[in-house]
Short mmCIF file of C-alpha atoms in Angstrom, two decimals:
data_model
loop_
_atom_site.label_atom_id
_atom_site.label_comp_id
_atom_site.label_asym_id
_atom_site.label_seq_id
_atom_site.Cartn_x
_atom_site.Cartn_y
_atom_site.Cartn_z
CA GLN A 1 -92.15 40.47 -16.19
CA GLN A 2 -90.30 37.40 -17.36
CA GLN A 3 -89.22 35.04 -14.60
CA VAL A 4 -87.11 32.03 -13.90
CA LYS A 5 -88.54 30.22 -10.90
CA GLN A 6 -85.85 28.44 -8.91
CA SER A 7 -86.48 25.85 -6.21
CA PRO A 8 -85.87 25.02 -3.48
CA GLN A 9 -84.85 28.25 -1.74
CA SER A 10 -82.55 26.26 0.55
CA LEU A 11 -81.34 22.69 0.61
CA ILE A 12 -79.46 20.55 3.12
CA VAL A 13 -77.81 17.37 1.84
CA GLN A 14 -75.60 14.82 3.55
CA LYS A 15 -72.06 14.44 2.31
CA GLY A 16 -72.00 11.96 -0.54
CA GLY A 17 -75.63 12.54 -1.45
CA ILE A 18 -77.15 14.05 -4.60
CA SER A 19 -78.14 17.71 -4.59
CA ILE A 20 -80.89 18.69 -7.04
CA ILE A 21 -81.91 22.24 -7.87
CA ASN A 22 -84.68 23.00 -10.35
CA CYS A 23 -85.53 26.00 -12.51
CA ALA A 24 -88.68 26.64 -14.52
CA TYR A 25 -88.61 29.25 -17.26
CA GLU A 26 -91.29 31.21 -19.07
CA ASN A 27 -89.58 32.75 -22.06
CA THR A 28 -89.22 30.19 -24.84
CA ALA A 29 -86.96 32.46 -26.91
CA PHE A 30 -83.93 31.21 -25.01
CA ASP A 31 -80.63 29.92 -26.30
CA TYR A 32 -78.41 29.39 -23.30
CA PHE A 33 -78.88 28.29 -19.69
CA PRO A 34 -76.00 28.89 -17.29
CA TRP A 35 -75.62 28.00 -13.63
CA TYR A 36 -73.57 30.16 -11.29
CA GLN A 37 -72.02 29.29 -7.94
CA GLN A 38 -71.49 31.93 -5.26
CA PHE A 39 -69.46 31.48 -2.08
CA PRO A 40 -70.00 33.87 0.86
CA GLY A 41 -68.26 37.19 0.32
CA LYS A 42 -67.53 36.46 -3.35
CA GLY A 43 -69.11 37.26 -6.68
CA PRO A 44 -70.97 34.53 -8.58
CA ALA A 45 -68.84 32.39 -10.88
CA LEU A 46 -69.95 30.41 -13.93
CA LEU A 47 -70.25 26.72 -13.02
CA ILE A 48 -71.75 25.02 -16.05
CA ALA A 49 -74.01 25.96 -18.95
CA ILE A 50 -76.20 24.20 -21.52
CA ARG A 51 -77.79 25.07 -24.84
CA PRO A 52 -81.29 23.77 -25.64
CA ASP A 53 -80.13 21.56 -28.52
CA VAL A 54 -78.89 19.00 -25.97
CA SER A 55 -80.84 17.42 -23.11
CA GLU A 56 -77.93 16.89 -20.73
CA LYS A 57 -74.43 18.16 -20.04
CA LYS A 58 -72.01 16.74 -17.52
CA GLU A 59 -68.85 18.26 -16.10
CA GLY A 60 -67.31 16.19 -13.35
CA ARG A 61 -69.84 15.82 -10.53
CA PHE A 62 -72.10 18.52 -11.98
CA THR A 63 -74.84 17.72 -14.50
CA ILE A 64 -77.43 19.96 -16.14
CA SER A 65 -80.53 18.29 -17.52
CA PHE A 66 -83.00 20.10 -19.74
CA ASN A 67 -86.66 19.23 -20.32
CA LYS A 68 -87.99 21.40 -23.13
CA SER A 69 -91.57 20.14 -22.96
CA ALA A 70 -91.81 20.88 -19.24
CA LYS A 71 -89.86 24.16 -19.63
CA GLN A 72 -87.52 23.11 -16.85
CA PHE A 73 -83.82 22.64 -16.33
CA SER A 74 -82.06 21.16 -13.34
CA LEU A 75 -78.65 21.02 -11.73
CA HIS A 76 -77.56 17.74 -10.17
CA ILE A 77 -74.50 17.58 -7.93
CA MET A 78 -73.37 13.99 -7.46
CA ASP A 79 -71.37 12.86 -4.42
CA SER A 80 -71.96 16.28 -2.79
CA GLN A 81 -69.06 17.57 -0.70
CA PRO A 82 -68.87 20.21 2.07
CA GLY A 83 -66.90 22.39 -0.38
CA ASP A 84 -70.00 22.52 -2.59
CA SER A 85 -71.82 24.51 0.11
CA ALA A 86 -72.69 27.75 -1.67
CA THR A 87 -75.56 29.62 -3.26
CA TYR A 88 -76.48 28.48 -6.76
CA PHE A 89 -78.21 30.63 -9.36
CA CYS A 90 -79.77 29.47 -12.61
CA ALA A 91 -80.35 31.86 -15.48
CA GLU A 92 -81.84 31.98 -18.96
CA ARG A 93 -80.41 34.05 -21.80
CA VAL A 94 -83.07 35.72 -23.90
CA PRO A 95 -82.83 38.13 -26.81
CA VAL A 96 -83.84 41.74 -26.33
CA MET A 97 -83.94 44.63 -28.80
CA ASP A 98 -81.31 45.24 -31.47
CA SER A 99 -79.77 41.76 -31.39
CA ASN A 100 -78.74 42.12 -27.75
CA TYR A 101 -79.20 39.62 -24.96
CA GLN A 102 -80.03 39.56 -21.28
CA LEU A 103 -79.86 36.96 -18.55
CA ILE A 104 -82.98 36.42 -16.50
CA TRP A 105 -81.88 35.13 -13.10
CA GLY A 106 -83.42 32.71 -10.65
CA ALA A 107 -83.64 33.81 -7.01
CA GLY A 108 -80.91 31.42 -5.85
CA THR A 109 -80.67 28.24 -3.77
CA LYS A 110 -78.56 28.10 -0.63
CA LEU A 111 -77.02 24.64 -0.50
CA ILE A 112 -75.50 23.24 2.68
CA ILE A 113 -73.66 19.92 2.61
CA LYS A 114 -73.47 18.30 6.05
CA PRO A 115 -70.30 16.35 6.79
CA ASN B 1 -55.68 38.83 -16.72
CA ALA B 2 -57.26 40.66 -13.80
CA GLY B 3 -60.82 40.03 -15.04
CA VAL B 4 -63.30 42.47 -13.47
CA THR B 5 -61.89 44.82 -10.85
CA GLN B 6 -64.15 46.74 -8.48
CA THR B 7 -63.16 49.48 -6.09
CA PRO B 8 -63.63 50.17 -3.25
CA LYS B 9 -64.30 46.86 -1.50
CA PHE B 10 -66.04 48.49 1.46
CA ARG B 11 -67.54 51.90 2.04
CA ILE B 12 -69.68 53.60 4.66
CA LEU B 13 -71.65 56.62 3.48
CA LYS B 14 -73.78 59.07 5.37
CA ILE B 15 -77.32 59.73 4.19
CA GLY B 16 -77.28 62.31 1.41
CA GLN B 17 -73.65 61.76 0.41
CA SER B 18 -72.67 60.70 -3.10
CA MET B 19 -70.07 58.31 -4.38
CA THR B 20 -68.88 56.47 -7.46
CA LEU B 21 -68.25 52.75 -7.56
CA GLN B 22 -65.54 51.92 -10.05
CA CYS B 23 -65.52 48.91 -12.36
CA THR B 24 -62.88 47.96 -14.92
CA GLN B 25 -62.56 44.86 -17.09
CA ASP B 26 -59.63 43.77 -19.24
CA MET B 27 -61.31 41.04 -21.29
CA ASN B 28 -62.57 43.33 -24.08
CA HIS B 29 -66.14 42.31 -23.25
CA ASN B 30 -68.80 44.40 -24.93
CA TYR B 31 -71.49 43.91 -22.25
CA MET B 32 -71.16 45.26 -18.72
CA TYR B 33 -73.63 45.23 -15.82
CA TRP B 34 -74.25 46.51 -12.33
CA TYR B 35 -76.18 44.36 -9.87
CA ARG B 36 -77.08 44.77 -6.24
CA GLN B 37 -77.51 41.87 -3.87
CA ASP B 38 -79.25 42.31 -0.53
CA PRO B 39 -78.46 39.82 2.27
CA GLY B 40 -79.74 36.34 1.46
CA MET B 41 -81.32 37.54 -1.75
CA GLY B 42 -80.75 37.22 -5.47
CA LEU B 43 -79.26 39.60 -8.00
CA LYS B 44 -81.12 42.69 -9.11
CA LEU B 45 -79.98 44.44 -12.27
CA ILE B 46 -79.43 48.17 -11.84
CA TYR B 47 -78.00 49.24 -15.20
CA TYR B 48 -76.32 47.58 -18.12
CA SER B 49 -74.35 48.53 -21.21
CA VAL B 50 -73.94 46.73 -24.52
CA GLY B 51 -71.03 48.85 -25.63
CA ALA B 52 -69.23 52.15 -25.17
CA GLY B 53 -71.68 55.03 -25.22
CA ILE B 54 -74.75 52.77 -24.79
CA THR B 55 -76.43 52.25 -21.43
CA ASP B 56 -79.88 51.18 -20.35
CA LYS B 57 -81.89 50.78 -17.16
CA GLY B 58 -82.36 47.47 -15.45
CA GLU B 59 -84.87 46.42 -12.83
CA VAL B 60 -83.90 48.88 -10.04
CA PRO B 61 -82.27 52.03 -11.54
CA ASN B 62 -83.71 54.70 -9.23
CA GLY B 63 -81.04 56.55 -7.27
CA TYR B 64 -78.21 55.47 -9.57
CA ASN B 65 -76.52 56.65 -12.75
CA VAL B 66 -73.95 55.13 -15.07
CA SER B 67 -71.75 56.07 -17.97
CA ARG B 68 -69.69 54.02 -20.42
CA SER B 69 -67.11 56.12 -22.21
CA THR B 70 -64.72 53.23 -22.87
CA THR B 71 -65.06 49.47 -23.36
CA GLU B 72 -63.11 48.85 -20.16
CA ASP B 73 -64.82 51.11 -17.61
CA PHE B 74 -68.37 51.22 -16.29
CA PRO B 75 -68.67 53.39 -13.15
CA LEU B 76 -71.85 53.49 -11.05
CA ARG B 77 -72.79 56.77 -9.43
CA LEU B 78 -74.92 56.98 -6.29
CA GLU B 79 -76.48 60.39 -5.75
CA LEU B 80 -77.98 61.34 -2.38
CA ALA B 81 -77.36 58.02 -0.66
CA ALA B 82 -80.27 56.50 1.26
CA PRO B 83 -80.34 53.60 3.78
CA SER B 84 -82.25 51.54 1.17
CA GLN B 85 -79.07 51.55 -0.91
CA THR B 86 -77.21 49.55 1.72
CA SER B 87 -76.24 46.43 -0.21
CA VAL B 88 -73.45 44.55 -1.93
CA TYR B 89 -72.83 45.81 -5.45
CA PHE B 90 -71.43 43.58 -8.17
CA CYS B 91 -70.11 44.62 -11.52
CA ALA B 92 -69.97 42.00 -14.28
CA SER B 93 -68.99 41.76 -17.92
CA SER B 94 -69.73 39.32 -20.70
CA ARG B 95 -69.37 38.70 -24.39
CA GLN B 96 -72.83 38.87 -25.93
CA GLY B 97 -74.53 37.86 -22.69
CA GLU B 98 -72.65 34.60 -22.17
CA GLY B 99 -70.14 33.62 -19.52
CA TYR B 100 -70.55 36.53 -17.14
CA THR B 101 -67.43 37.38 -15.12
CA PHE B 102 -68.21 39.08 -11.84
CA GLY B 103 -66.06 41.34 -9.72
CA SER B 104 -65.52 40.67 -6.04
CA GLY B 105 -68.13 43.22 -4.98
CA THR B 106 -68.41 46.47 -3.05
CA ARG B 107 -70.08 46.28 0.34
CA LEU B 108 -71.85 49.61 0.91
CA THR B 109 -73.47 50.74 4.13
CA VAL B 110 -75.49 53.96 4.29
CA VAL B 111 -75.98 55.32 7.81
#
């Protein structure tokens, strides 16, 4: 079964520090890598996404970097804040039959930002 | 826009009972999904649909059924509830597999 391996499982970062979450993918027939943020008691929400034709995308304090040769993509959160404490999921969109698509999800990273 | 609306938000079922979790989206998305999320765990795909009248099994379909008669609605049916089905259920929709919008979830306990 196709997988996206996400690490670490949990992460504690001091306020103002850089949070880094990594994902390694297997399926090379991808075209879209999103990251989702989930707060306790809520559904996941799209945070930022990248396509493989670019190596980096930045939105505010959040940056996705993509390394095609290593089959990895990473989320960096600069100047991490307590409000960033959440669970983060990476995913890879792959084609399936009949021109349809599916997301393959990572297992999630629980991020805690200490004040 | 309401986005993806799930009802109910909470439910307690007895073993062997059945229920339907409702999901409606108003974004005219063609794809819809049902996931379950156990405490501290990731998302597991139960069923998905790429359009009205088309459904397919995900990773963990046993004990569940779905139907998709309209673009907007994608109900999930639990038959003969078991304690292993205690979980939080999320419905989501997307356009061609991008930009999933999730509902707020249904917390189900089977006792």
